[in-house]
Coordinates of C-alpha atoms and ligand atoms in Angstrom, one line a residue:
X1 CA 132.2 28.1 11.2
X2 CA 135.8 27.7 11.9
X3 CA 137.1 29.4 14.7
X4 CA 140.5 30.9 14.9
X5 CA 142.8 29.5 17.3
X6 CA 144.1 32.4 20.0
X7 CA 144.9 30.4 23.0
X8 CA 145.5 26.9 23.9
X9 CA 145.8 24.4 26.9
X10 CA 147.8 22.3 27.3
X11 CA 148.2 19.5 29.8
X12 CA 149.4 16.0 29.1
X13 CA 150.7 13.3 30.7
X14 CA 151.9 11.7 27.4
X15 CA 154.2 13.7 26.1
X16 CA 154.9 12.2 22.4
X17 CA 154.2 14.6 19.5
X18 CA 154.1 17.5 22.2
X19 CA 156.8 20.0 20.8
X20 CA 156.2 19.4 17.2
X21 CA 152.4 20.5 18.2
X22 CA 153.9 23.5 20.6
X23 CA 156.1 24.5 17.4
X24 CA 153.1 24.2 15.1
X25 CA 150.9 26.2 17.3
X26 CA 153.4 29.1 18.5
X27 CA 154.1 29.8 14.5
X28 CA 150.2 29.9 13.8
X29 CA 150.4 32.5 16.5
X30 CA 148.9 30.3 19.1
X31 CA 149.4 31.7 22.5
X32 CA 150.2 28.5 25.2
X33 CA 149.4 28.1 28.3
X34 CA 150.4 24.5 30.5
X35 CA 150.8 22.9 33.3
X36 CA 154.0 22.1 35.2
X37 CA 155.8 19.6 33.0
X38 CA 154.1 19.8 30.1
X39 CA 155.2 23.7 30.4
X40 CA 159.0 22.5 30.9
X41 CA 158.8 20.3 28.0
X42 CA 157.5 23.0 25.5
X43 CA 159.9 25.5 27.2
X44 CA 162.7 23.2 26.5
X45 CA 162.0 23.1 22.8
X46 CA 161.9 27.5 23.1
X47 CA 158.9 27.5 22.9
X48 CA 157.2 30.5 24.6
X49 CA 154.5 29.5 26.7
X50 CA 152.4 30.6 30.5
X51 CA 152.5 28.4 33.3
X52 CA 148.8 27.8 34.7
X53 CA 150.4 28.9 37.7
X54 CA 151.3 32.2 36.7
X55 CA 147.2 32.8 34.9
X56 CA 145.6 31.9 38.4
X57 CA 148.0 33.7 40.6
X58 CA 147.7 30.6 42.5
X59 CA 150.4 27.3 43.0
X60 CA 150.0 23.7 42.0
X61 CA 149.7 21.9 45.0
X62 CA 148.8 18.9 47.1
X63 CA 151.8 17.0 44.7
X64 CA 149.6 18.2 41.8
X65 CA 146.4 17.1 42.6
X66 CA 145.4 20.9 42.3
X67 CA 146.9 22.4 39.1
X68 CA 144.2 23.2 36.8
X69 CA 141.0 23.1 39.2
X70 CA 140.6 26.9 39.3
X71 CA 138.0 29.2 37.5
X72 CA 140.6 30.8 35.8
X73 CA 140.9 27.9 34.0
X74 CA 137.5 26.7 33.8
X75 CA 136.0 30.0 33.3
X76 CA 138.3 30.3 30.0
X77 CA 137.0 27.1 28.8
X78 CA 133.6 27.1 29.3
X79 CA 132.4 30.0 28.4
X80 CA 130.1 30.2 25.5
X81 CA 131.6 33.2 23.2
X82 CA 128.0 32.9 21.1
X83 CA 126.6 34.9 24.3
X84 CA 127.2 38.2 24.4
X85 CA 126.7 38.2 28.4
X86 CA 129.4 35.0 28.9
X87 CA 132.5 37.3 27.2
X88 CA 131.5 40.7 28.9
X89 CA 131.5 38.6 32.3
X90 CA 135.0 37.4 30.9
X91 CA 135.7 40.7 30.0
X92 CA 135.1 42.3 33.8
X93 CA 136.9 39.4 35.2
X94 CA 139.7 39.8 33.2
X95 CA 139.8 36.2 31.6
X96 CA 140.8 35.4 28.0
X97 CA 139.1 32.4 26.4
X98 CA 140.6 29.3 25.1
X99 CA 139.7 28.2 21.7
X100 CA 141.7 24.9 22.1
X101 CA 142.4 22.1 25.0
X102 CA 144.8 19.7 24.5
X103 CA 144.9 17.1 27.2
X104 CA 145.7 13.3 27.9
X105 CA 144.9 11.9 31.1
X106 CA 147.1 9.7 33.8
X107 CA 147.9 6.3 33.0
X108 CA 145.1 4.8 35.4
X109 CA 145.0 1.3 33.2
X110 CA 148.7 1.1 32.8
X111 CA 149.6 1.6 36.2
X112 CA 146.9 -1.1 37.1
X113 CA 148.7 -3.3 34.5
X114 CA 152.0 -2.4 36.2
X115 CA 151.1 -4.3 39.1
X116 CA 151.3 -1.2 41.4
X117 CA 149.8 -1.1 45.0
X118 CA 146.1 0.3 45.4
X119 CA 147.6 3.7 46.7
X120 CA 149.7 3.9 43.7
X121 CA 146.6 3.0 41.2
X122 CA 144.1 5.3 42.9
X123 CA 146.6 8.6 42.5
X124 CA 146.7 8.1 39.0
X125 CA 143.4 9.0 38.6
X126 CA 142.9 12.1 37.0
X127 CA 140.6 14.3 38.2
X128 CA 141.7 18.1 36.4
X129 CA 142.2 16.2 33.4
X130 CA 138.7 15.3 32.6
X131 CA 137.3 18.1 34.0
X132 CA 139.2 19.6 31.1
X133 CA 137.7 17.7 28.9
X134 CA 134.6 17.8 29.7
X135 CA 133.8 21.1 29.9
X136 CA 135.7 21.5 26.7
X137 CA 133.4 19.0 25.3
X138 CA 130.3 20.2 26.4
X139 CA 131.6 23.6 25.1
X140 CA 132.2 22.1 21.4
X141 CA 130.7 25.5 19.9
X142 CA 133.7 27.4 21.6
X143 CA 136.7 25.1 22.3
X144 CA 137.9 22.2 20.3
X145 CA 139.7 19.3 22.5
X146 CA 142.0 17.2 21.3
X147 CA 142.7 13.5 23.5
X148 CA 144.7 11.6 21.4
X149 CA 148.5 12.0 20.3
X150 CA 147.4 10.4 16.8
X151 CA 145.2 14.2 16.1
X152 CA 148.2 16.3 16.7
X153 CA 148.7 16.4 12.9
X154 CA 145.3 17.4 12.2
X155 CA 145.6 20.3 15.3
X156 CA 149.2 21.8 13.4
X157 CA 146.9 21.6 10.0
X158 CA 144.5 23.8 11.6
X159 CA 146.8 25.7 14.0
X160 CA 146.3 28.8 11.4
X161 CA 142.5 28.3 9.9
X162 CA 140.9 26.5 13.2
X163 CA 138.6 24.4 13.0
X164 CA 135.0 23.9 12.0
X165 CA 131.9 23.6 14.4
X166 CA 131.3 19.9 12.7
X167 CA 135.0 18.9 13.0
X168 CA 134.8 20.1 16.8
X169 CA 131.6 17.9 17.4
X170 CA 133.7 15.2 16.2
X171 CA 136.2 15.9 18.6
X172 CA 133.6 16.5 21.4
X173 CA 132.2 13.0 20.7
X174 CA 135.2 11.5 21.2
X175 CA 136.4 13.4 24.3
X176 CA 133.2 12.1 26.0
X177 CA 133.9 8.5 24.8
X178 CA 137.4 8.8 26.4
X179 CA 136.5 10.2 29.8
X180 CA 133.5 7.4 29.6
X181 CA 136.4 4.7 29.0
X182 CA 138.7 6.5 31.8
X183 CA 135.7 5.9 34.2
X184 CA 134.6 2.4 33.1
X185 CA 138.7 1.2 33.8
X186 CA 137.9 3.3 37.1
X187 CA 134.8 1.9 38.1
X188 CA 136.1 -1.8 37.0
X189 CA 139.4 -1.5 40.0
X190 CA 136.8 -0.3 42.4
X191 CA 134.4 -3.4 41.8
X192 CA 137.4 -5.4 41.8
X193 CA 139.4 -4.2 44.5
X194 CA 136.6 -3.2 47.0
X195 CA 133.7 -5.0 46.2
X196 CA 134.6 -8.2 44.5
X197 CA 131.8 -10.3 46.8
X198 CA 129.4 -8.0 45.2
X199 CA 131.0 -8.5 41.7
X200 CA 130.9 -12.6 42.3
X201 CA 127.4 -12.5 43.4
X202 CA 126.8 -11.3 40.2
X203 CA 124.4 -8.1 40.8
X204 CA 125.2 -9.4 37.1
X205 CA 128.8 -9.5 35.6
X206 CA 130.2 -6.6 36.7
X207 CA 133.7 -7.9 35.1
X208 CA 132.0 -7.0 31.7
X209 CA 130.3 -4.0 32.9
X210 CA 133.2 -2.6 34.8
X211 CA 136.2 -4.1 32.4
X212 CA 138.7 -2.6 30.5
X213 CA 138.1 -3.5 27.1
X214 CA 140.0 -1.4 24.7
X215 CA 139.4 -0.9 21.2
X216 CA 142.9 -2.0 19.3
X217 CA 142.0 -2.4 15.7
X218 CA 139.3 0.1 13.6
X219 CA 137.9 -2.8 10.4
X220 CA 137.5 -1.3 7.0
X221 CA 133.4 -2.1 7.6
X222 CA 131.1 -4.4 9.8
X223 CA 129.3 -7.5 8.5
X224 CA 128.1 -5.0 5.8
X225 CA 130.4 -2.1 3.9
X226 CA 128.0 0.4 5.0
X227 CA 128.4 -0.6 8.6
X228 CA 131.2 1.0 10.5
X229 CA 133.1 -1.6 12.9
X230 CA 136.0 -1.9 15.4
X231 CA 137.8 -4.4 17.2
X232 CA 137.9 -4.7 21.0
X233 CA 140.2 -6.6 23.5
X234 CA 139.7 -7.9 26.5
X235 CA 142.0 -7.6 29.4
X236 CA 142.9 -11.1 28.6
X237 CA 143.3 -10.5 24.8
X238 CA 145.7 -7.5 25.5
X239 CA 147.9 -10.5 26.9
X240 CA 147.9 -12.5 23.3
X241 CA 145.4 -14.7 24.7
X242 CA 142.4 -15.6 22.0
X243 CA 141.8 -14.9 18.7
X244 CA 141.4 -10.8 19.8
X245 CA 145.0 -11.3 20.6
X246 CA 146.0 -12.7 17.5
X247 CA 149.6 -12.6 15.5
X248 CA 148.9 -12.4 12.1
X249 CA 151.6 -14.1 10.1
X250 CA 150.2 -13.0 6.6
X251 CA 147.4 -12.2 4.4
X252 CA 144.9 -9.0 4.2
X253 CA 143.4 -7.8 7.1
X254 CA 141.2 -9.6 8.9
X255 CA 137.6 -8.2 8.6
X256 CA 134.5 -8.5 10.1
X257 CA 133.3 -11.0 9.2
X258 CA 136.5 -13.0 8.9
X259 CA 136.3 -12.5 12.9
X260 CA 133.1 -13.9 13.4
X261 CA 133.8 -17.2 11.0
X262 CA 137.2 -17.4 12.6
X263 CA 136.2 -17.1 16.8
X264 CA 133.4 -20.1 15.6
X265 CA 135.8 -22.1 14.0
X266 CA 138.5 -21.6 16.4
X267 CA 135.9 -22.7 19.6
X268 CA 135.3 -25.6 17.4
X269 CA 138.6 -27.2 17.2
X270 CA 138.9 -26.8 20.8
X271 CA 135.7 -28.6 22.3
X272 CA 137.8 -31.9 21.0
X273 CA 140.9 -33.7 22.6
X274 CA 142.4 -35.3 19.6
X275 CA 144.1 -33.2 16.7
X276 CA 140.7 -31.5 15.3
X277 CA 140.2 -29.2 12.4
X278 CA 137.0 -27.5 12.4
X279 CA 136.1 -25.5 8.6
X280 CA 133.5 -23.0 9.1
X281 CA 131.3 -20.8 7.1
X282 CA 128.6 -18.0 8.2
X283 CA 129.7 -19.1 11.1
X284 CA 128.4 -23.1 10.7
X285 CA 130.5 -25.8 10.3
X286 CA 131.0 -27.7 6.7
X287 CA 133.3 -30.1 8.1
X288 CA 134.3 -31.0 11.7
X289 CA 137.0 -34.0 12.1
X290 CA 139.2 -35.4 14.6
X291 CA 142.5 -37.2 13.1
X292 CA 145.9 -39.1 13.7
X293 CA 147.2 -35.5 12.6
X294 CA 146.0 -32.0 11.5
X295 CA 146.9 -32.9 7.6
X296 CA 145.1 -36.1 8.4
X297 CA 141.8 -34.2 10.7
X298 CA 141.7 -31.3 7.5
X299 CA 141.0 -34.4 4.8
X300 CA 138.1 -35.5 6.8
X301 CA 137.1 -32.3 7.7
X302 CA 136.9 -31.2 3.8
X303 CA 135.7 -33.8 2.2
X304 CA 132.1 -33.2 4.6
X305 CA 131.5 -30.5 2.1
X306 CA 134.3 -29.8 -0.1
X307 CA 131.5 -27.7 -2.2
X308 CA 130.8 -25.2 1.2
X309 CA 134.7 -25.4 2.1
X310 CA 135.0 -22.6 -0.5
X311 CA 136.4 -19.7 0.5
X312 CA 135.8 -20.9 4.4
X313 CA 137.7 -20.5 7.8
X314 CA 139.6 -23.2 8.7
X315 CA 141.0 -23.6 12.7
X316 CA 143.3 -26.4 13.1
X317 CA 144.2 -27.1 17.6
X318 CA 147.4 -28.6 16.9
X319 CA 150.7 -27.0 15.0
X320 CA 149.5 -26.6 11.6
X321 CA 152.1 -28.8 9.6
X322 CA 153.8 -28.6 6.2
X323 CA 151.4 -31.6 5.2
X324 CA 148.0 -30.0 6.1
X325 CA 149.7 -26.6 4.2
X326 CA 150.1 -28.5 1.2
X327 CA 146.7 -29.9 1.5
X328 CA 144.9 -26.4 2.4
X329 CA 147.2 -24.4 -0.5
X330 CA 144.7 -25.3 -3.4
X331 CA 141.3 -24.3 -1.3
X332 CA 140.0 -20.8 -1.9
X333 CA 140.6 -20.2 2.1
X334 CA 139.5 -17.1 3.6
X335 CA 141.3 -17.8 7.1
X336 CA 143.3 -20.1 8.3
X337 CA 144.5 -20.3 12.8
X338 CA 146.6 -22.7 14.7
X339 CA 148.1 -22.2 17.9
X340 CA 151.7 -22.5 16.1
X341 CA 152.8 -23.2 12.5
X342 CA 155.7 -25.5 10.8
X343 CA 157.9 -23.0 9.3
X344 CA 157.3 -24.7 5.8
X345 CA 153.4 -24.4 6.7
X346 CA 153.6 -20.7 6.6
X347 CA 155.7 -20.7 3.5
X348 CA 153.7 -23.0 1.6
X349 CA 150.7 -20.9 2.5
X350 CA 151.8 -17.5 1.8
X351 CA 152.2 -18.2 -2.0
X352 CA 148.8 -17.0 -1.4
X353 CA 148.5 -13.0 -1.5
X354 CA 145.5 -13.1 0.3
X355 CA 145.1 -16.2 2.5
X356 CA 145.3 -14.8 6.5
X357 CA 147.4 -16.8 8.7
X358 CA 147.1 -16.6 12.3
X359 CA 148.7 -17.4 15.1
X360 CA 146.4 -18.0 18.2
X361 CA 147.3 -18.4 21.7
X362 CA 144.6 -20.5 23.7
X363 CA 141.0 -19.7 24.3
X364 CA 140.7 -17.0 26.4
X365 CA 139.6 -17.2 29.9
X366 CA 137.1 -14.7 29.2
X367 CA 134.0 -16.6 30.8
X368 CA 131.0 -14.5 29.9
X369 CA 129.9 -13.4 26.4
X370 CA 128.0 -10.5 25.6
X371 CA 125.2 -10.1 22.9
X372 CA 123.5 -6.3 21.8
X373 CA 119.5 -6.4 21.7
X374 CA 118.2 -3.2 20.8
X375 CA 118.4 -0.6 24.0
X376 CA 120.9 -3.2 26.0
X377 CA 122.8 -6.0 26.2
X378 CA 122.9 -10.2 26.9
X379 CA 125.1 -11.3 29.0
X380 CA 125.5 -15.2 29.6
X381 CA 128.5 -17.5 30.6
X382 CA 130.0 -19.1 27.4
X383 CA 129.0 -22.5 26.0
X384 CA 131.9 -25.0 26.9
X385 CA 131.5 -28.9 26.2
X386 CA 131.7 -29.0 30.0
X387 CA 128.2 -29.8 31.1
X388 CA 127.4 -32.3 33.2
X389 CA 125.8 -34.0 30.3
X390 CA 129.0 -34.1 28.1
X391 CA 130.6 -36.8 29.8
X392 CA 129.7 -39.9 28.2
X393 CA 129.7 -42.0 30.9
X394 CA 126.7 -39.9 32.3
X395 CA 124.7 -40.5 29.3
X396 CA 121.7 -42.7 29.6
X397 CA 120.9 -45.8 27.5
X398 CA 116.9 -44.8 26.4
X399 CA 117.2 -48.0 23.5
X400 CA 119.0 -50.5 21.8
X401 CA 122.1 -52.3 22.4
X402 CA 124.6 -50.6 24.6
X403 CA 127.6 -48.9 21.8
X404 CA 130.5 -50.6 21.1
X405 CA 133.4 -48.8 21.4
X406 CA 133.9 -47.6 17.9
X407 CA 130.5 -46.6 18.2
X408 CA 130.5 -44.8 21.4
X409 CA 133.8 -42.7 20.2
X410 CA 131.7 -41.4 17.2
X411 CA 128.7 -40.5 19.4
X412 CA 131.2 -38.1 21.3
X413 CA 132.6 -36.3 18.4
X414 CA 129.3 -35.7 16.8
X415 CA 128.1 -34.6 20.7
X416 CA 131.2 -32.3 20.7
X417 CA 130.6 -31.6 17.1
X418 CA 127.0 -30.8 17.1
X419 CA 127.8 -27.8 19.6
X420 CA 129.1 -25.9 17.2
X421 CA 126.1 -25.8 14.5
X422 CA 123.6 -23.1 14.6
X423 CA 120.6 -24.7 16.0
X424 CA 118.1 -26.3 15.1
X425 CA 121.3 -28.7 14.7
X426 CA 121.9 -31.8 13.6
X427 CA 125.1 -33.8 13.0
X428 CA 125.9 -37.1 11.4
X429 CA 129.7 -38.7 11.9
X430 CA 131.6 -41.3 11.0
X431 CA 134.9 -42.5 11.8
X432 CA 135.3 -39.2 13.8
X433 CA 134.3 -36.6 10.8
X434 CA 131.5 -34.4 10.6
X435 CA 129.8 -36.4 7.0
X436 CA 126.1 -34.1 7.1
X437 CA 125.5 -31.4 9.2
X438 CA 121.5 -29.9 9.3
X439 CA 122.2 -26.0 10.6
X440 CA 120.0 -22.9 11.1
X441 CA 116.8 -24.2 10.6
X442 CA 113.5 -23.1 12.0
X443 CA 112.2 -26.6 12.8
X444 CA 114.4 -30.2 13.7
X445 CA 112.5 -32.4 10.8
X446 CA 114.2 -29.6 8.2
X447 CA 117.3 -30.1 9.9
X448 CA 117.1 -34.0 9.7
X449 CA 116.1 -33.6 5.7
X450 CA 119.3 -31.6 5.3
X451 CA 121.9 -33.2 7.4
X452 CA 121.2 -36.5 5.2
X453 CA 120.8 -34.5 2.4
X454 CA 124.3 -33.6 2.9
X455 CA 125.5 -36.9 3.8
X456 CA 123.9 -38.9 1.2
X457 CA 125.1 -35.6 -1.8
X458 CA 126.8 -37.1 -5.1
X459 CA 127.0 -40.8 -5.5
X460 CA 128.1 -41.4 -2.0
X461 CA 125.6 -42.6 0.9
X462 CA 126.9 -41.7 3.9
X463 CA 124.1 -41.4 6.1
X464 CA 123.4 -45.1 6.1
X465 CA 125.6 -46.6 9.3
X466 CA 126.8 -42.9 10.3
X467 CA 125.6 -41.7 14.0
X468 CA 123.5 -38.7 14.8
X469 CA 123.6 -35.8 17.0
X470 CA 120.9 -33.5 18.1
X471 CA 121.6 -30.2 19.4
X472 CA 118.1 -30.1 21.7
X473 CA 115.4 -32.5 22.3
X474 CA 113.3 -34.9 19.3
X475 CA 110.0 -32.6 20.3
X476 CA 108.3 -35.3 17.9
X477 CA 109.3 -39.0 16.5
X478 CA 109.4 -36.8 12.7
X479 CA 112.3 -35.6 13.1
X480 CA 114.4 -39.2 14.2
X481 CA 112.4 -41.0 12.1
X482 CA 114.1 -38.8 9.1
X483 CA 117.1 -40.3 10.2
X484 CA 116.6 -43.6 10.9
X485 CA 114.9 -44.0 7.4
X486 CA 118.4 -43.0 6.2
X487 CA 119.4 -45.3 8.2
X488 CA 121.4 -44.1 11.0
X489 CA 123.3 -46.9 13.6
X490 CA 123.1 -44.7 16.8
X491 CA 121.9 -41.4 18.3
X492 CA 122.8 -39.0 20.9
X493 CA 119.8 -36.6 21.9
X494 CA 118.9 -34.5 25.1
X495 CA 115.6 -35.9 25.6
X496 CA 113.3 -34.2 28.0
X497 CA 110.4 -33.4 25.7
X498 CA 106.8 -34.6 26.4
X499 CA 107.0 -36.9 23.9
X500 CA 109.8 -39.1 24.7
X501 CA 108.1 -41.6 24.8
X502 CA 106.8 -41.7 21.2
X503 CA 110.6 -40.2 20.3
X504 CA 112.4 -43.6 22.3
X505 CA 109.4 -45.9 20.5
X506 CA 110.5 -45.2 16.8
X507 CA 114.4 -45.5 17.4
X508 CA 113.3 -49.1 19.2
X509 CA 110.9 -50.0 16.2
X510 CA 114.1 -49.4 13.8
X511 CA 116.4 -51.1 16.3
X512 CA 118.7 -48.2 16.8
X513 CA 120.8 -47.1 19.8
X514 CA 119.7 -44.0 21.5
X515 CA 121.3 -42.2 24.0
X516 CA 119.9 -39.1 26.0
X517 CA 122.3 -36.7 27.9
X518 CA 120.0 -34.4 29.8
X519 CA 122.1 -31.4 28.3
X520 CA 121.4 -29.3 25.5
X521 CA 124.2 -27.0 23.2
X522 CA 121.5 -24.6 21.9
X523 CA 123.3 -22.0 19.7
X524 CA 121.3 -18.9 18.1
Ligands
LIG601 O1 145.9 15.7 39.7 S1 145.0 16.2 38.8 O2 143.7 15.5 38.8 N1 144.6 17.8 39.2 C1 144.6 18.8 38.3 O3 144.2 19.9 38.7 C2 145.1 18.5 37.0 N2 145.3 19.3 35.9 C3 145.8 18.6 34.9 N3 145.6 16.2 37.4 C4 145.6 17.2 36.6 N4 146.0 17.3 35.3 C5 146.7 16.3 34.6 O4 148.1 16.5 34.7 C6 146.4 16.2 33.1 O5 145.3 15.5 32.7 C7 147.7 15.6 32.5 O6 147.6 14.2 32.4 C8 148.7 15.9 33.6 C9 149.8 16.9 33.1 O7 150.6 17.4 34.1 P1 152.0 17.9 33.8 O8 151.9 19.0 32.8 O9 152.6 18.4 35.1 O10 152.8 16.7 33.3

């Protein structure tokens, strides 16, 4: 199935590997023909090769908007060499076909990045340079295309052989997801520029529709090895920003997985004020805690569940310092991110061959989240301790005495904390540390059983005079009643279920505080 290479165009903007591949190609025999400075570029190197120009008998023009836009050139590329009828047509029109198209499009998305004036941005669109591709692509049987500077080595490794029908499939599929991509950072100015009421209205979220996320690393597999996976940036990531943005100071690559524990973790240090250190595995916390320090937030943090801390993620919102290093160095960590690191932090740490450090600038600004269903996508704002309802002082006294303060600063953590367990969640703190967390579990009494399972593990009973949060409403008094039997001193809860009343009853028959806050922090 390999097809010999006779003839090849040639048209890029970037011109990086370009001689090397006209070299490669004119000693396989390769005839060349390009477009005006790609020609003087091979040319240059003494390379032979035919100006596009000189095939169609006709001039580039309109300051090259019309350089490759002619039948001459489309004719070569499209036709279908398996019929019979498409190369005698060639034949009496005196066309040679091309086995090979070489092209890379205008910088659209740089230009844009450049801060360049709409007039500028729109002429860098290409037009002839997709058309290229696309009728190259579509014409896979025939014509191999080539996008991407990083396959020049495997086009000068078949410059002499060709290349197969399955390898030219591969490149077809990847043709069409670059001229998708051109369009989608098209399409995305356009909304931006000339409709942005639309865009704001939200006919949706055309920013995620429209944006221009680019794919910057390829992982060694998904959340499986037989599942392929890639990393994406946003437009904000591409600036550092987030954890897509990353610097990674040491350690193995990051991997699928690693990304998922490491975005939860990191969002979890971040919905608190105070030096926080949130450890996170399969993407639930086993220890949440706010300190005087990070060394001092990490203790409290690990000794939740020093057990589940094993091989975990751990996010840190401060500078992570030489103390918390030292006290970090003998866990089996997986990941560790901080927005900055002591110098002696990331020397203590990389003792470890494996351990991943990184450096993370700031959430990103990116607003909306994105989840794949089968046939589409969820789109929804992201979850942010920012509801009305997560400001204390909007929080309503359902029973008991009013907090003291002590009290009161425990039921914010665990409010803050509680947002970042997979629901049905439920937290218990003390002193400002995560000590039992109930995650993932299909009904809230479960989630009780465990959280002060948790708390109350080896000889120590820490459920007793801890507080409770609850990710969503008490739908019955079960669930509460779990917890104050262990003995809880104060609980934070949603409320808004039918049964509130029953709920509000048994926390006043045990004589503990409740508070409701008429928001929920569901997360699936
Ligand atoms: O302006 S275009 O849309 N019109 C065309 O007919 C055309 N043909 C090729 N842009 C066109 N190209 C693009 O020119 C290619 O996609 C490539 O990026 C660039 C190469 O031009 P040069 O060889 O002059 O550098």
């Amino acid at each position: 199935t390999r097809r010999p290479l006779r003839r090849a165009l040639v048209s890029v903007y970037d011109k990086t590997g370009l001689t090397e591949l006209a070299s490669a190609l004119h000693a396989a025999g390769v005839e060349l023909v390009s477009t005006g400075s790609t020609a003087s570029t091979i040319a240059a190197a003494g390379v032979p090769v035919t100006r596009v120009e000189d095939l169609t008998g006709f001039p580039e023009c309109l300051d090259g908007r019309v350089k490759t836009l002619h039948p001459r050139v489309h004719a070569g590329v499209l036709a279908d060499t398996r019929r019979p009828e498409h190369l005698e047509q060639l034949e009496q029109l005196g066309i040679a076909p091309f086995e090979l198209v070489v092209v890379n499009l205008y910088p659209f998305t740089a230009t844009v990045a450049s801060g360049a004036g709409p007039d500028e941005c729109v002429e860098q669109i290409d037009i002839g340079g997709p058309s290229m591709v696309r009728a190259a692509a579509k014409n896979h049987p025939s014509v191999a295309v080539v996008v991407d500077p990083a396959r020049y080595a495997d086009v000068a490794a078949a410059a002499a052989s060709g290349f197969t029908l399955a390898e030219r499939r591969l490149l077809a599929a990847q043709a069409f997801a670059h001229t998708a991509a051109y369009d989608v950072a098209v399409s995305g100015w356009f909304a931006s520029q000339y409709a942005p009421d639309e865009v704001a209205a939200g006919s949706g979220f055309a920013d995620v529709v429209g944006s221009t996320w680019e794919r910057s690393d390829v992982l060694r597999y998904g959340e499986n090895p037989h599942q392929g996976a890639a990393l994406y940036v946003s437009p904000d990531g591409a600036a550092g920003l987030g954890l897509a943005g990353a610097e990674q100071l040491h350690g193995k690559a990051m991997s699928y997985n690693n990304y998922v524990d490491a975005d939860a973790a990191w969002r979890a240090a971040h919905d608190h004020e105070g030096p926080a250190v949130a450890i996170i595995k399969h993407a639930n916390p086993c220890g949440i805690a706010v300190g005087t320090d990070i060394a001092d937030a990490h203790a409290k943090a690990h000794a939740c569940d020093p057990v589940s801390a094993f091989g975990g993620v751990i996010a840190a919102n401060r500078t992570l310092t030489a103390a918390a290093a030292e006290q970090i160095a003998p866990i089996f960590t997986e990941v560790v991110l901080a927005p900055d690191y002591e110098p002696e932090a990331v020397e203590i740490l990389s003792r470890k061959k494996n351990i991943r450090l990184l450096r993370v600038s700031g959430l990103t600004g990116t607003v909306t989240e994105q989840r794949a269903i089968s046939g589409g996508l969820l789109v929804q704002q992201v979850d942010r301790i920012d509801a009305a309802g997560d400001d204390q002082s909007t929080w309503t006294l359902a029973t008991g005495d009013a907090a003291d303060e002590a009290t009161l600063a425990d039921l914010d953590f665990a409010w803050r904390a509680v947002r970042a367990v997979k629901s049905n969640a439920i937290l218990l703190a003390d002193g400002g540390a995560s000590v039992g967390v109930g995650m993932g579990q299909v009904n809230r009494v479960d989630s009780c059983k465990l959280a002060v399972e948790r708390a109350n593990t080896g000889d120590v009973e820490r459920a007793r005079g801890a507080v409770a949060a609850s990710d969503a409403f008490f739908p019955f008094a079960d669930g509460l009643q779990v917890l104050l039997d262990a003995g809880v001193r104060a609980v934070v809860q949603p409320g808004g279920s039918v049964r509130d009343e029953e709920v509000i009853a048994a926390a006043q028959a045990a004589g503990v505080t409740l508070y409701l806050t008429g928001t929920r922090h569901f997360a699936h």
